[in-house]
Amino acid sequence: MTIQEIEKEIVEEFDIFGDDWEGKYEHLIDLGKSLPLIKEEFKTEDRIIKGCQSRVWLNSELKEGNVVYTADADAIITKGMVALMVRVLSNHKPEDIVKADLKFVDTIGLKEHLSPTRANGLVSMINKMKADALAFIK
Amino acid sequence: MKEQNKIRDQFPILNQKINGYDLVYFDNGATSQKPLSVIESISDYYKNSNSNIHRGVHTLSRKATELFEQARKTVAQHFNVKNDQQVIFTAGTTDSINMVVQGLAKNYLQAGDEIILSTYEHHSNILPWQLWAEENGGKLKVISLLDDQTIDYAAIPALISSKTKLIAITHVSNTLGLITDLEKIKTIAQKNNIPVLVDGAQSAPHMPIDLQKLNVDFFVCSAHKMYGPTGIGLLYLSEKWLKDLATSKPGGGTIKTVSFEKTEYADGALRFEPGTPNISGAIGFAAAIDFVNLVGINAIFDHEHELVQYAQKKMSEIPEVIIYGKSNHKAGVISFNVEGQHPFDVGTLLDKYGIAVRTGHHCTQPLMNCLNVQGTVRISFAIYNTKEEIDIFIEKLVKVIKMLS
């Protein structure tokens, strides 16, 4: 599936909840719980995204031309958001990742998590994901 | 209850919905909301009296100067300061502390000198001292906390040496609400002839403060935490330091005469207020004090104390809730965590229910390390909060815990 197709799939998944924010957040929390954890050896200081209330770890690797992300967060809602980002961006060509606009976050009504406060590390994480992808483009 | 409604009516911001729920504002430790009288005092000033102060001969300038100096008197009276000139308007608590540190660094502190702080200081009362220490070879000594997170007063004498030049201590912990026993601090300080700075950012909004009785060298606080505007605060100097503290921010308005060879500085408060001050801020600060006095600072303390007791009791009935700093001697603040959950998650979900709380380290990372937590959730009260709001908070907190587990 392309990045756009995965985004569409997520939008449909969240559509079920309509205005029911509690349902939406319960789903997000479930997603957070299901995120495959980053390998413990990767939970290092240099992989931590600092300056946020919840800590986020990100590891990026290039496998057969695709970027593979693994990530973790210590707050479950942040982790749910991280899971969504990994699902959308992981296993794609670096060129496609760099171009992704991630509009689905707005569409599913979770844009507040991308506000430029220091509360969660999401914006910094997306920047890091794209920067890592860019670094893989030779 | 009727009285309470009258008070709430003064705060139009409280009457709004967040995500479809009535706003419950429990983040007063960060900043309080402003009553109409404060908002209108600022608007009135700009509508009717705005002008630059202290230098103008025209009527508006005199009017603005009078309002500004009247604000100084109002602040002085409220804190029972002997001489109005001991009230210096600053940008707030952080600015005040920085002015003290930089002033002392010029003619009082020397390499090798030591400053004593407590573990539960706000970063604002750590970083300026730390920077001074790093740049000038100074040293910070830290008073530890007991198991109940209160200050270990007995540990202080051992920290004092011939190099100790000041004790800088918070009056009320912003994170825990615990009240420092300043009499104990003063007894030790006076015995050793050490000046004391009190960070009153979290005490001034909640309890009566008599600066003549308190008799410390420096007292600082911010208007915005006590129903006033942001960007204005108090630096109180004892009579000795009003003369002796070096000015670190020279500028227009602070002088008697200037030539390129030699400048003679003004006496009193003006020496520390360079440039055009925050005139509307000072007027708003005075209006906030008038509001506090109308309600009564003792009534505010009692009301908030009752809310803390009520909330703590209800929260203790939820098995997953861990409360920090349980001592009874505290202002309107409760810091807690939900076992196994990140404070960020708890705060995010409470916000979805319209409840504004603070989460994180509260600019007290050394205290967080001492508690061995990443952060906490903090609720903090003001005069307009109610038991009904606490009931809503408890109900939603239980829901949040269920959602997260």
mmCIF file with all atom_site columns, C-alpha atoms in Angstrom, chain B residues 108-109 112-117 139 141 156-168 188-189 192-195:
data_model
loop_
_atom_site.group_PDB
_atom_site.id
_atom_site.type_symbol
_atom_site.label_atom_id
_atom_site.label_alt_id
_atom_site.label_comp_id
_atom_site.label_asym_id
_atom_site.label_entity_id
_atom_site.label_seq_id
_atom_site.pdbx_PDB_ins_code
_atom_site.Cartn_x
_atom_site.Cartn_y
_atom_site.Cartn_z
_atom_site.occupancy
_atom_site.B_iso_or_equiv
_atom_site.pdbx_formal_charge
_atom_site.auth_seq_id
_atom_site.auth_comp_id
_atom_site.auth_asym_id
_atom_site.auth_atom_id
_atom_site.pdbx_PDB_model_num
ATOM 1  C CA . TYR B 1 108 ? 28.660 41.308 47.339 1.00 0.00 ? 108 TYR B CA 1
ATOM 2  C CA . LEU B 1 109 ? 29.339 37.795 46.035 1.00 0.00 ? 109 LEU B CA 1
ATOM 3  C CA . GLY B 1 112 ? 34.220 30.618 46.461 1.00 0.00 ? 112 GLY B CA 1
ATOM 4  C CA . ASP B 1 113 ? 31.045 31.985 48.060 1.00 0.00 ? 113 ASP B CA 1
ATOM 5  C CA . GLU B 1 114 ? 28.105 29.686 48.732 1.00 0.00 ? 114 GLU B CA 1
ATOM 6  C CA . ILE B 1 115 ? 24.331 30.020 48.349 1.00 0.00 ? 115 ILE B CA 1
ATOM 7  C CA . ILE B 1 116 ? 21.895 27.710 50.119 1.00 0.00 ? 116 ILE B CA 1
ATOM 8  C CA . LEU B 1 117 ? 18.727 26.557 48.306 1.00 0.00 ? 117 LEU B CA 1
ATOM 9  C CA . LYS B 1 139 ? 28.827 27.019 44.934 1.00 0.00 ? 139 LYS B CA 1
ATOM 10 C CA . LYS B 1 141 ? 24.342 23.944 48.625 1.00 0.00 ? 141 LYS B CA 1
ATOM 11 C CA . ILE B 1 156 ? 20.620 23.405 57.438 1.00 0.00 ? 156 ILE B CA 1
ATOM 12 C CA . PRO B 1 157 ? 23.254 24.280 60.088 1.00 0.00 ? 157 PRO B CA 1
ATOM 13 C CA . ALA B 1 158 ? 25.610 21.679 58.624 1.00 0.00 ? 158 ALA B CA 1
ATOM 14 C CA . LEU B 1 159 ? 25.364 23.397 55.229 1.00 0.00 ? 159 LEU B CA 1
ATOM 15 C CA . ILE B 1 160 ? 26.425 26.754 56.605 1.00 0.00 ? 160 ILE B CA 1
ATOM 16 C CA . SER B 1 161 ? 30.034 27.831 56.418 1.00 0.00 ? 161 SER B CA 1
ATOM 17 C CA . SER B 1 162 ? 31.942 31.102 56.593 1.00 0.00 ? 162 SER B CA 1
ATOM 18 C CA . LYS B 1 163 ? 31.429 31.276 52.823 1.00 0.00 ? 163 LYS B CA 1
ATOM 19 C CA . THR B 1 164 ? 27.619 31.152 52.992 1.00 0.00 ? 164 THR B CA 1
ATOM 20 C CA . LYS B 1 165 ? 26.335 34.440 51.597 1.00 0.00 ? 165 LYS B CA 1
ATOM 21 C CA . LEU B 1 166 ? 22.606 33.911 51.202 1.00 0.00 ? 166 LEU B CA 1
ATOM 22 C CA . ILE B 1 167 ? 19.710 31.516 51.720 1.00 0.00 ? 167 ILE B CA 1
ATOM 23 C CA . ALA B 1 168 ? 17.259 31.613 48.800 1.00 0.00 ? 168 ALA B CA 1
ATOM 24 C CA . ILE B 1 188 ? 19.233 29.950 61.488 1.00 0.00 ? 188 ILE B CA 1
ATOM 25 C CA . ALA B 1 189 ? 20.044 32.758 59.044 1.00 0.00 ? 189 ALA B CA 1
ATOM 26 C CA . ASN B 1 192 ? 24.805 33.307 61.230 1.00 0.00 ? 192 ASN B CA 1
ATOM 27 C CA . ASN B 1 193 ? 24.166 36.788 59.852 1.00 0.00 ? 193 ASN B CA 1
ATOM 28 C CA . ILE B 1 194 ? 23.121 35.492 56.435 1.00 0.00 ? 194 ILE B CA 1
ATOM 29 C CA . PRO B 1 195 ? 20.633 37.372 54.230 1.00 0.00 ? 195 PRO B CA 1
#
